[in-house]
Coordinates of C-alpha atoms and ligand atoms in Angstrom, one line a residue:
Chain A
M1 CA 13.0 -63.3 -15.2
E2 CA 9.5 -63.0 -16.6
Y3 CA 8.4 -62.3 -13.1
L4 CA 11.1 -59.8 -12.6
I5 CA 10.0 -57.7 -15.4
E6 CA 6.3 -57.8 -14.6
Q7 CA 7.3 -56.7 -10.8
A8 CA 9.5 -54.0 -12.0
L9 CA 6.6 -52.5 -14.2
N10 CA 4.6 -53.0 -11.0
G11 CA 7.0 -51.0 -9.0
F12 CA 7.0 -48.3 -11.6
S13 CA 3.3 -47.9 -11.7
I14 CA 2.8 -48.0 -7.7
G15 CA 5.7 -45.4 -7.4
A16 CA 4.3 -43.3 -10.0
Q17 CA 1.2 -42.9 -7.9
Y18 CA 3.4 -42.0 -4.8
S19 CA 5.5 -39.6 -7.0
L20 CA 2.4 -37.6 -8.0
L21 CA 1.0 -37.4 -4.5
A22 CA 4.5 -36.5 -3.1
L23 CA 4.9 -33.8 -5.8
G24 CA 1.8 -32.0 -4.9
L25 CA 2.9 -32.1 -1.2
A26 CA 6.5 -30.8 -2.2
I27 CA 5.2 -28.1 -4.4
V28 CA 2.8 -26.7 -1.7
F29 CA 5.4 -27.1 1.0
S30 CA 8.2 -25.4 -1.3
V31 CA 5.9 -22.2 -2.0
M32 CA 4.5 -21.7 1.5
G33 CA 6.2 -23.8 4.0
L34 CA 3.0 -25.9 4.6
V35 CA 2.8 -29.7 5.0
N36 CA -0.6 -30.3 3.8
F37 CA -1.8 -33.4 5.5
A38 CA -5.3 -33.0 4.1
H39 CA -3.7 -33.8 0.7
G40 CA -4.8 -37.3 1.0
E41 CA -8.5 -36.4 1.2
F42 CA -8.1 -35.2 -2.4
I43 CA -8.3 -38.9 -3.2
G44 CA -11.5 -39.1 -1.3
V45 CA -13.0 -36.1 -3.1
A46 CA -12.0 -37.6 -6.3
G47 CA -13.6 -41.0 -5.3
Y48 CA -17.0 -39.4 -4.1
A49 CA -17.3 -37.0 -6.8
M50 CA -17.0 -40.0 -9.3
F51 CA -19.4 -42.1 -7.0
A52 CA -22.0 -39.2 -6.9
M53 CA -21.9 -38.8 -10.6
A54 CA -22.2 -42.4 -11.3
A55 CA -25.1 -42.6 -8.9
M56 CA -26.8 -40.0 -10.7
G57 CA -26.5 -42.1 -13.9
M58 CA -23.4 -40.8 -15.5
T59 CA -21.7 -44.0 -17.2
N60 CA -19.2 -42.5 -19.5
P61 CA -15.9 -43.2 -17.8
W62 CA -14.0 -40.2 -19.4
L63 CA -16.7 -37.9 -18.2
L64 CA -16.4 -39.2 -14.7
V65 CA -12.6 -38.9 -14.7
L66 CA -12.8 -35.2 -16.1
F67 CA -15.4 -34.5 -13.4
A68 CA -13.3 -36.0 -10.7
V69 CA -10.1 -34.0 -11.9
V70 CA -12.1 -30.6 -12.2
T71 CA -13.8 -31.3 -8.6
V72 CA -10.3 -32.0 -7.0
V73 CA -8.8 -28.9 -8.5
L74 CA -11.7 -26.8 -7.3
A75 CA -11.6 -28.3 -4.0
A76 CA -8.0 -27.5 -3.6
L77 CA -8.5 -23.8 -4.4
V78 CA -11.5 -23.4 -2.1
I79 CA -9.6 -25.0 0.8
E80 CA -6.7 -22.9 0.3
R81 CA -9.0 -19.8 0.3
I82 CA -11.1 -20.6 3.3
A83 CA -8.6 -22.8 5.5
F84 CA -5.1 -22.0 4.6
R85 CA -5.1 -18.3 3.5
S86 CA -5.9 -17.1 7.0
V87 CA -3.1 -18.9 8.8
R88 CA -0.6 -18.2 6.2
D89 CA 1.5 -16.1 8.2
A90 CA 1.2 -18.2 11.5
P91 CA 3.8 -20.5 12.8
P92 CA 4.2 -23.8 10.8
T93 CA 2.5 -25.9 13.4
T94 CA -0.7 -23.7 13.1
G95 CA -0.7 -24.5 9.3
L96 CA -0.1 -28.3 10.1
L97 CA -3.2 -28.4 12.6
T98 CA -5.3 -26.7 10.2
A99 CA -4.4 -29.2 7.6
F100 CA -5.2 -32.1 9.8
G101 CA -8.5 -30.2 10.7
V102 CA -9.3 -29.9 7.0
G103 CA -8.7 -33.7 6.5
I104 CA -10.9 -34.6 9.5
V105 CA -13.7 -32.3 8.1
L106 CA -13.4 -33.8 4.7
Q107 CA -13.5 -37.4 6.1
N108 CA -16.5 -36.6 8.2
L109 CA -18.3 -35.1 5.3
F110 CA -17.8 -38.5 3.2
L111 CA -18.9 -40.3 6.2
L112 CA -22.2 -38.3 6.9
L113 CA -23.2 -37.6 3.4
V114 CA -22.6 -41.0 1.9
S115 CA -21.8 -43.8 4.3
P116 CA -19.1 -45.1 6.8
R117 CA -18.9 -48.2 4.7
P118 CA -16.9 -48.7 1.6
K119 CA -18.7 -48.0 -1.6
A120 CA -18.1 -49.6 -5.2
V121 CA -16.8 -47.6 -8.0
P122 CA -16.5 -49.8 -10.7
A123 CA -16.5 -47.5 -13.7
L124 CA -12.8 -47.9 -14.2
S125 CA -12.4 -51.4 -13.4
A126 CA -12.1 -52.4 -17.1
L127 CA -8.5 -51.0 -16.9
N128 CA -7.4 -53.9 -14.7
Q129 CA -7.8 -56.2 -17.7
T130 CA -4.6 -57.9 -18.6
V131 CA -2.8 -57.5 -21.9
D132 CA -0.3 -59.9 -23.4
V133 CA 2.9 -57.9 -24.3
W134 CA 5.7 -60.1 -25.7
G135 CA 4.6 -63.0 -23.4
H136 CA 4.3 -60.8 -20.4
N137 CA 1.0 -60.2 -18.4
F138 CA 0.6 -56.4 -17.8
T139 CA -2.7 -54.5 -17.1
I140 CA -3.7 -51.5 -19.2
L141 CA -3.7 -49.6 -15.9
Q142 CA 0.0 -50.1 -15.3
F143 CA 0.8 -48.5 -18.7
L144 CA -1.5 -45.6 -18.1
E145 CA -0.2 -45.0 -14.5
V146 CA 3.5 -44.8 -16.0
G147 CA 2.6 -43.0 -19.2
V148 CA 0.2 -40.5 -17.7
T149 CA 2.8 -39.8 -14.8
A150 CA 5.5 -39.2 -17.3
V151 CA 3.3 -36.8 -19.3
A152 CA 2.3 -35.0 -16.1
I153 CA 5.8 -34.5 -14.8
G154 CA 7.1 -33.3 -18.3
A155 CA 4.1 -30.9 -18.4
L156 CA 5.0 -29.6 -14.9
V157 CA 8.7 -29.3 -15.7
W158 CA 7.5 -26.9 -18.7
F159 CA 5.2 -25.1 -16.6
L160 CA 8.0 -24.4 -13.9
R161 CA 10.4 -23.3 -16.6
G162 CA 8.3 -21.9 -19.3
T163 CA 5.7 -19.7 -17.6
R164 CA 6.0 -16.7 -15.4
I165 CA 4.0 -18.0 -12.5
G166 CA 6.0 -21.2 -12.9
L167 CA 9.2 -19.1 -12.4
A168 CA 7.6 -17.2 -9.4
M169 CA 6.8 -20.6 -7.8
R170 CA 10.3 -21.8 -8.0
A171 CA 11.6 -18.4 -6.9
A172 CA 9.2 -18.3 -4.0
A173 CA 10.7 -21.7 -2.8
L174 CA 13.6 -19.8 -1.7
D175 CA 12.4 -16.1 -1.1
F176 CA 8.7 -15.2 -1.1
T177 CA 9.2 -11.6 -0.2
T178 CA 11.3 -10.9 -3.1
V179 CA 8.8 -12.6 -5.3
R180 CA 6.3 -9.9 -4.1
L181 CA 8.7 -7.1 -4.7
M182 CA 8.8 -7.9 -8.2
G183 CA 4.9 -7.3 -8.3
M184 CA 3.9 -10.8 -8.4
R185 CA 0.6 -11.4 -6.5
A186 CA 1.3 -13.8 -3.4
N187 CA -2.3 -15.2 -3.8
R188 CA -2.0 -16.1 -7.1
V189 CA 1.3 -17.9 -6.6
I190 CA -0.1 -19.9 -3.9
A191 CA -3.5 -20.6 -5.6
F192 CA -1.5 -22.0 -8.5
A193 CA 0.5 -24.3 -6.2
F194 CA -2.8 -25.7 -4.7
A195 CA -4.3 -26.1 -8.0
I196 CA -1.3 -28.1 -9.4
S197 CA -1.1 -30.1 -6.3
G198 CA -4.8 -30.9 -6.5
L199 CA -4.4 -31.7 -10.2
L200 CA -1.7 -34.2 -9.5
A201 CA -3.5 -35.7 -6.6
S202 CA -6.4 -36.2 -8.8
I203 CA -4.6 -38.2 -11.4
A204 CA -3.1 -40.4 -8.6
A205 CA -6.8 -40.8 -7.2
I206 CA -8.0 -41.8 -10.5
F207 CA -5.4 -44.7 -10.7
F208 CA -5.9 -45.5 -6.9
I209 CA -9.8 -45.9 -7.4
A210 CA -9.2 -47.9 -10.5
R211 CA -7.1 -50.5 -8.8
R212 CA -9.2 -50.8 -5.8
G213 CA -12.7 -50.3 -7.5
A214 CA -14.0 -49.1 -4.2
I215 CA -13.8 -45.9 -2.0
D216 CA -14.1 -45.1 1.7
P217 CA -14.0 -42.2 3.8
F218 CA -10.5 -42.9 5.2
M219 CA -8.9 -43.9 1.9
G220 CA -6.6 -40.9 1.7
L221 CA -4.7 -41.7 5.0
L222 CA -2.2 -44.2 4.1
P223 CA -1.4 -42.5 0.5
V224 CA -0.8 -39.1 2.2
L225 CA 1.5 -40.8 4.8
K226 CA 3.5 -42.7 1.9
A227 CA 3.6 -39.6 0.1
F228 CA 5.1 -37.8 3.1
V229 CA 7.6 -40.5 3.5
A230 CA 8.4 -40.4 -0.3
C231 CA 9.1 -36.5 0.2
V232 CA 11.5 -37.3 3.1
L233 CA 13.2 -39.9 1.2
G234 CA 13.7 -37.7 -1.8
G235 CA 14.5 -34.6 0.2
F236 CA 12.0 -32.6 1.5
G237 CA 10.9 -29.7 -0.5
S238 CA 12.8 -31.0 -3.4
L239 CA 10.4 -31.5 -6.6
P240 CA 12.9 -34.1 -8.3
G241 CA 13.4 -35.6 -4.8
A242 CA 9.6 -36.2 -4.6
V243 CA 9.6 -38.0 -7.9
I244 CA 12.6 -40.2 -6.8
G245 CA 11.4 -40.9 -3.4
G246 CA 7.9 -42.0 -4.7
L247 CA 9.4 -44.3 -7.3
L248 CA 11.8 -45.8 -4.8
L249 CA 8.9 -46.2 -2.4
G250 CA 6.9 -48.1 -5.0
F251 CA 9.9 -50.4 -5.6
I252 CA 10.5 -51.0 -2.2
E253 CA 6.9 -52.0 -1.5
V254 CA 6.8 -54.2 -4.6
M255 CA 10.0 -55.7 -3.5
L256 CA 8.6 -56.7 -0.3
I257 CA 5.4 -58.1 -1.7
V258 CA 7.9 -60.4 -3.7
L259 CA 10.1 -61.2 -0.9
L260 CA 7.9 -61.6 2.2
P261 CA 5.9 -64.8 2.5
D262 CA 2.1 -64.5 2.6
K263 CA 2.0 -65.4 6.1
L264 CA 4.1 -62.1 7.0
A265 CA 2.0 -59.8 4.4
G266 CA 0.7 -58.0 7.4
L267 CA 4.2 -56.6 8.1
R268 CA 4.8 -55.1 4.7
D269 CA 4.0 -51.7 5.5
A270 CA 5.9 -51.8 8.7
S271 CA 8.7 -53.2 6.6
V272 CA 8.5 -50.3 4.2
F273 CA 9.0 -48.0 7.0
L274 CA 11.8 -49.7 8.5
I275 CA 13.7 -49.8 5.2
V276 CA 13.1 -46.1 4.8
G277 CA 14.1 -45.5 8.4
A278 CA 17.4 -47.2 7.6
I279 CA 18.0 -45.1 4.4
L280 CA 17.6 -41.9 6.4
V281 CA 20.1 -43.2 9.0
F282 CA 22.8 -42.9 6.3
R283 CA 21.3 -40.0 4.5
P284 CA 19.3 -38.0 7.1
Q285 CA 18.7 -35.1 4.4
G286 CA 17.0 -37.5 2.0
I287 CA 18.5 -38.4 -1.5
L288 CA 18.5 -35.0 -3.0
G289 CA 18.0 -32.9 0.1
K290 CA 20.8 -30.6 0.9
R291 CA 22.4 -31.1 4.3
V292 CA 21.8 -28.3 6.8
E293 CA 23.8 -28.4 10.0
L294 CA 22.6 -27.1 13.0
G295 CA 23.6 -23.4 13.2
D296 CA 23.8 -23.0 9.4
K297 CA 22.2 -20.0 7.9
T298 CA 19.4 -21.1 5.7
A299 CA 17.9 -17.6 4.7
Chain B
M1 CA 7.3 12.2 -6.2
L2 CA 7.4 10.2 -3.0
E3 CA 6.2 12.0 0.1
I4 CA 6.7 10.2 3.5
E5 CA 5.0 12.1 6.4
G6 CA 5.5 11.3 10.1
A7 CA 6.2 7.7 9.5
S8 CA 6.5 5.4 12.3
I9 CA 7.2 1.7 12.1
N10 CA 7.1 -1.2 14.9
Y11 CA 8.2 -4.6 15.1
G12 CA 5.9 -5.8 17.8
P13 CA 6.9 -3.9 20.8
V14 CA 10.0 -2.5 19.3
S15 CA 9.9 0.8 17.7
A16 CA 12.1 1.0 14.7
V17 CA 11.1 4.3 13.1
R18 CA 9.6 7.2 14.6
N19 CA 7.8 10.3 13.2
V20 CA 10.2 10.4 9.8
S21 CA 9.4 12.6 7.1
L22 CA 11.2 12.3 3.7
T23 CA 10.4 13.6 0.2
V24 CA 11.9 12.7 -3.2
E25 CA 11.3 15.0 -6.2
K26 CA 11.3 13.9 -9.7
G27 CA 14.8 13.7 -11.2
E28 CA 16.4 13.6 -7.9
I29 CA 19.0 11.4 -6.4
V30 CA 18.4 11.5 -2.6
A31 CA 20.7 9.7 -0.1
L32 CA 19.3 8.1 3.0
L33 CA 22.2 7.6 5.5
G34 CA 22.8 6.3 9.0
P35 CA 24.3 3.5 11.0
N36 CA 23.2 0.0 11.2
G37 CA 19.8 -0.5 12.8
A38 CA 18.9 3.2 12.1
G39 CA 15.7 2.1 10.3
K40 CA 16.5 2.6 6.7
T41 CA 15.4 -0.7 5.5
S42 CA 12.3 -0.5 7.5
L43 CA 11.4 2.6 6.0
L44 CA 11.9 1.3 2.3
S45 CA 9.9 -1.8 3.3
A46 CA 7.1 0.3 4.6
A47 CA 7.1 2.3 1.2
M48 CA 6.8 -1.0 -0.8
G49 CA 4.1 -2.2 1.5
L50 CA 5.9 -5.0 2.9
R51 CA 5.6 -3.4 6.5
P52 CA 2.7 -1.7 7.8
L53 CA 2.9 2.0 9.1
A54 CA 2.0 2.3 12.8
A55 CA 1.5 6.1 11.9
G56 CA 2.1 8.7 9.3
S57 CA 1.3 8.6 5.5
I58 CA 3.1 7.7 2.1
R59 CA 2.2 9.4 -0.9
F60 CA 3.6 8.5 -4.5
K61 CA 2.8 10.8 -7.4
G62 CA 0.0 12.4 -5.3
E63 CA -1.7 9.1 -4.4
D64 CA -2.1 7.5 -1.1
L65 CA -0.2 4.4 -1.0
R66 CA -1.5 3.2 2.4
K67 CA -4.3 1.1 0.9
L68 CA -2.3 -0.4 -2.0
D69 CA -0.5 -3.8 -1.8
T70 CA 2.9 -4.2 -3.0
E71 CA 2.0 -5.6 -6.3
T72 CA 0.0 -2.4 -7.2
R73 CA 2.9 -0.1 -5.8
V74 CA 5.1 -1.8 -8.3
R75 CA 2.7 -1.1 -11.0
R76 CA 2.4 2.4 -10.1
G77 CA 6.2 2.8 -10.8
L78 CA 7.8 2.2 -7.5
T79 CA 10.5 -0.4 -7.0
L80 CA 13.0 -1.5 -4.5
T81 CA 16.4 -3.4 -5.0
P82 CA 16.4 -5.0 -1.5
E83 CA 19.3 -5.1 0.9
G84 CA 21.7 -8.2 0.3
R85 CA 20.7 -8.1 -3.3
K86 CA 18.2 -11.2 -3.1
V87 CA 18.7 -12.4 -6.5
F88 CA 16.8 -15.7 -7.1
A89 CA 19.8 -18.1 -6.7
N90 CA 18.0 -21.0 -8.4
L91 CA 16.9 -19.0 -11.5
T92 CA 18.9 -18.0 -14.5
V93 CA 20.0 -14.5 -15.2
L94 CA 17.3 -14.4 -17.9
E95 CA 14.7 -15.8 -15.5
N96 CA 15.5 -13.3 -12.9
L97 CA 14.9 -10.6 -15.4
E98 CA 11.6 -12.1 -16.7
L99 CA 10.3 -12.1 -12.9
G100 CA 11.5 -8.4 -12.7
A101 CA 8.9 -7.8 -15.4
A102 CA 6.1 -9.5 -13.7
T103 CA 3.7 -6.7 -13.7
R104 CA 4.1 -6.3 -17.5
K105 CA 2.5 -8.1 -20.4
K106 CA 4.9 -10.6 -22.0
G107 CA 6.0 -9.4 -25.3
A108 CA 8.6 -7.6 -27.6
E109 CA 8.8 -4.6 -25.1
I110 CA 10.2 -6.8 -22.3
H111 CA 12.6 -8.3 -24.8
H112 CA 13.8 -4.8 -25.6
D113 CA 14.3 -3.9 -22.1
M114 CA 16.3 -7.0 -21.5
E115 CA 18.7 -5.9 -24.2
M116 CA 18.9 -2.5 -22.7
C117 CA 19.9 -4.2 -19.4
F118 CA 22.5 -6.2 -21.2
E119 CA 23.9 -3.1 -22.8
L120 CA 24.3 -1.5 -19.3
F121 CA 25.6 -4.6 -17.9
P122 CA 27.5 -6.4 -20.5
I123 CA 28.5 -9.0 -18.1
L124 CA 25.1 -10.1 -17.5
A125 CA 24.6 -10.8 -21.1
E126 CA 27.6 -13.3 -21.0
R127 CA 26.0 -14.8 -18.1
R128 CA 22.4 -15.0 -19.2
H129 CA 21.9 -18.7 -18.9
Q130 CA 24.0 -19.1 -15.5
T131 CA 21.8 -19.2 -12.2
G132 CA 21.9 -16.0 -10.0
G133 CA 23.5 -18.1 -7.3
S134 CA 26.5 -18.6 -9.5
L135 CA 27.3 -15.0 -10.0
S136 CA 29.9 -13.0 -8.0
G137 CA 28.6 -10.4 -5.4
G138 CA 29.2 -7.6 -8.0
E139 CA 27.4 -9.4 -10.6
Q140 CA 24.5 -10.4 -8.4
Q141 CA 24.0 -6.6 -7.5
M142 CA 24.1 -5.7 -11.2
L143 CA 21.5 -8.3 -11.8
A144 CA 19.4 -7.0 -8.8
I145 CA 19.4 -3.4 -10.2
A146 CA 18.7 -4.9 -13.8
R147 CA 15.6 -6.8 -12.3
S148 CA 14.3 -3.7 -10.8
L149 CA 14.8 -1.8 -14.1
M150 CA 12.6 -4.5 -15.8
S151 CA 9.5 -3.2 -14.1
R152 CA 10.0 0.2 -15.9
P153 CA 10.1 2.1 -12.6
S154 CA 10.0 5.9 -12.2
L155 CA 11.4 5.8 -8.7
L156 CA 14.2 3.4 -7.8
M157 CA 14.9 2.6 -4.3
L158 CA 18.2 1.0 -3.7
D159 CA 19.0 -0.5 -0.2
E160 CA 22.9 -0.6 0.5
P161 CA 23.9 -1.7 -3.3
S162 CA 27.6 -1.3 -2.1
L163 CA 27.1 -3.9 0.6
G164 CA 30.1 -6.4 0.8
L165 CA 31.5 -5.3 -2.6
A166 CA 35.1 -4.6 -3.5
P167 CA 35.9 -0.7 -3.9
R168 CA 36.4 -1.0 -7.7
I169 CA 33.0 -2.6 -8.0
V170 CA 31.3 -0.1 -5.9
Q171 CA 32.8 2.6 -8.0
Q172 CA 31.2 0.9 -10.9
I173 CA 27.8 0.8 -9.2
F174 CA 27.9 4.3 -8.2
R175 CA 28.7 5.6 -11.7
L176 CA 25.8 3.3 -13.1
I177 CA 23.4 5.0 -10.6
R178 CA 24.4 8.3 -11.8
D179 CA 23.8 7.2 -15.3
L180 CA 20.5 6.0 -14.4
R181 CA 19.3 9.5 -13.4
G182 CA 20.0 10.5 -17.0
R183 CA 17.4 8.0 -18.1
D184 CA 14.6 9.8 -16.5
L185 CA 14.8 7.8 -13.3
T186 CA 14.4 9.1 -9.8
I187 CA 16.6 7.6 -7.2
L188 CA 16.4 7.2 -3.5
L189 CA 19.7 5.5 -2.3
V190 CA 20.3 4.0 1.3
E191 CA 24.0 3.8 1.9
Q192 CA 26.4 3.3 4.7
N193 CA 29.3 4.6 2.3
A194 CA 28.1 8.2 3.1
H195 CA 31.2 10.0 1.8
E196 CA 31.0 8.6 -1.6
V197 CA 27.3 9.0 -2.0
L198 CA 27.2 12.5 -0.8
R199 CA 29.5 13.5 -3.8
F200 CA 26.9 13.0 -6.4
A201 CA 23.5 13.0 -4.4
D202 CA 21.3 16.1 -4.5
R203 CA 19.9 15.9 -0.9
A204 CA 20.3 13.7 2.0
Y205 CA 18.5 12.5 5.1
V206 CA 20.5 11.0 8.2
L207 CA 18.6 8.5 10.2
S208 CA 19.8 7.2 13.6
T209 CA 18.0 4.9 16.0
G210 CA 14.8 5.5 14.2
E211 CA 14.8 9.3 14.2
C212 CA 15.6 11.9 11.7
R213 CA 18.9 13.7 12.4
Y214 CA 19.5 15.6 9.3
A215 CA 17.6 16.8 6.4
G216 CA 19.0 18.9 3.7
P217 CA 21.3 19.3 0.7
A218 CA 24.0 16.6 0.4
S219 CA 26.5 19.5 0.0
R220 CA 26.2 20.6 3.6
L221 CA 27.5 17.2 4.7
H222 CA 30.6 17.2 2.7
D223 CA 32.4 18.5 5.7
K224 CA 33.5 15.6 7.8
D225 CA 32.5 17.2 11.0
A226 CA 29.2 18.3 9.8
L227 CA 28.5 14.6 8.9
M228 CA 29.8 13.3 12.3
Q229 CA 27.5 15.8 14.1
A230 CA 24.6 14.6 12.0
Y231 CA 25.1 11.0 12.9
I232 CA 25.6 11.7 16.5
G233 CA 23.9 14.9 17.3
E234 CA 20.8 17.0 16.2
L235 CA 21.3 18.9 12.9
V236 CA 18.0 19.3 11.1
A237 CA 18.3 22.1 8.5
Ligands
ADP1 N1 12.3 -8.4 11.3 C1 12.6 -7.6 12.4 N2 12.1 -8.1 13.6 C2 12.2 -7.5 14.6 N3 13.1 -6.2 14.7 C3 13.5 -5.8 13.4 C4 13.2 -6.5 12.1 N4 13.9 -5.8 11.3 C5 14.5 -4.8 11.9 N5 14.2 -4.9 13.1 C6 14.9 -3.7 14.1 O1 14.4 -2.5 13.5 C7 15.5 -1.5 13.6 C8 15.8 -0.9 12.2 O2 16.3 -2.0 11.4 P1 16.5 -1.8 10.0 O3 15.4 -1.0 9.4 O4 17.0 -2.8 9.3 O5 17.8 -0.5 9.8 P2 18.9 -0.4 9.0 O6 18.6 -0.7 7.6 O7 18.9 1.2 8.9 O8 20.1 -1.1 9.3 C9 16.5 -2.3 14.2 O9 16.6 -1.9 15.8 C10 16.3 -3.7 14.0 O10 16.7 -4.6 15.1
MG2 MG1 19.3 -2.1 6.3

């Protein structure tokens, strides 16, 4: 029983990271139809930003976190401006290839400017200390992951409902042309989408780095894949779907860690994708996605 | 107020509009008529800056619009209620209206204008917390017009507001359009419902396969034969 409760929180805290990443993917996708596979590299940007600052002697973990978040949001805005804006009206595959290109460029920047080998970023490792709550062993990090993610999602909901640019983003998910007819600047709406996706990714990145205590140039690959799977699982383009898909993925992963003997640990990720595949056989549109039949009008 | 001169619009190799000129004076209701595929929607899109002009010019209140983006044109007082209404189905009526005021500073004036819209369309007040997608076709059209009014336009362009609506609702929409003229609005109205519109429009243009077939007073098309001829033949007054 004890073990079960601890693993449940574990599922929540890992799922929270996937939810944050998946939300960022879904927001950009819903506004401009782009699957931004460079999204995972935001984790790398956060990691290397912290690494660089720490190397220059900054020790305050709060300042490091703040610096990482700001850097990622700025990076998201810059990438949108120089890479994605010019292919905005191009066919979807062009956007996808651009995203892969951006990802490869960033990975190689990390590789060339720092090192191809993993680097330690121990500044946040203190968060892995266990605390005893009613006889259960938890880490501070797990509470932070769940709590901060909940606050971030709450803030996002407020933003999407309470601000004009938030309304425009929701409207643009269905019909960007008419949003422009209202006099809303397309560039602004899309820049906000990228900034938000970067912000959410930077939060996930902080947790990710705190857990691992190390960074490497390709650290974003698997997380972005998982975030993509979370989106598909929840229903692609749906924001609540991204959250639910992320949490579900976290739970499936933790469940497999519990159930699979250590000998088979290497099959964990494969098993996760197998289970996700099985779910999609029964719900191909995802959990919250709308079913679109071939030949249905979507516009 | 609006002066389109020699406008041509292409979709790739397809020419949709060729050398069309059209003006709208302050206070007028001008009808833009013509069969399906004539190029009416394309012309309005070009006026809003959603499509580029292949040739010709567009001026609004004396200013060349060609260099201005859509957003700036809305700020200048130009607005379009698009074909098919295009209300934001996932947003509430209030949220739709709020986005209609996207070019204005948030504040009391916007609130006041929303109340004005609710006076014009009491049904929208009742439905203010419902989503746009849950409204009937007629209600959606009212919302689309109200949303356009929220930018405080001086020229309102309407693209087939009667499309797919029951005759009784169409009458209501047309009555409203006539009322709007009294509120210091100038109107460019695209319609297939030619007979109805010609009864209250001041002037009319007839477009067919991308070319202008008639330009002149609406009254001259009251006669069925004259209208027929404008649709299929040449009758440029
Ligand atoms: N997005 C588009 N792509 C290609 N051709 C288009 C597009 N929109 C309109 N057209 C063509 O342009 C012509 C004029 O269309 P449109 O302006 O919609 O006419 P109307 O509004 O009078 O029915 C038609 O021949 C139509 O097929
Ligand atoms: Mg049309």
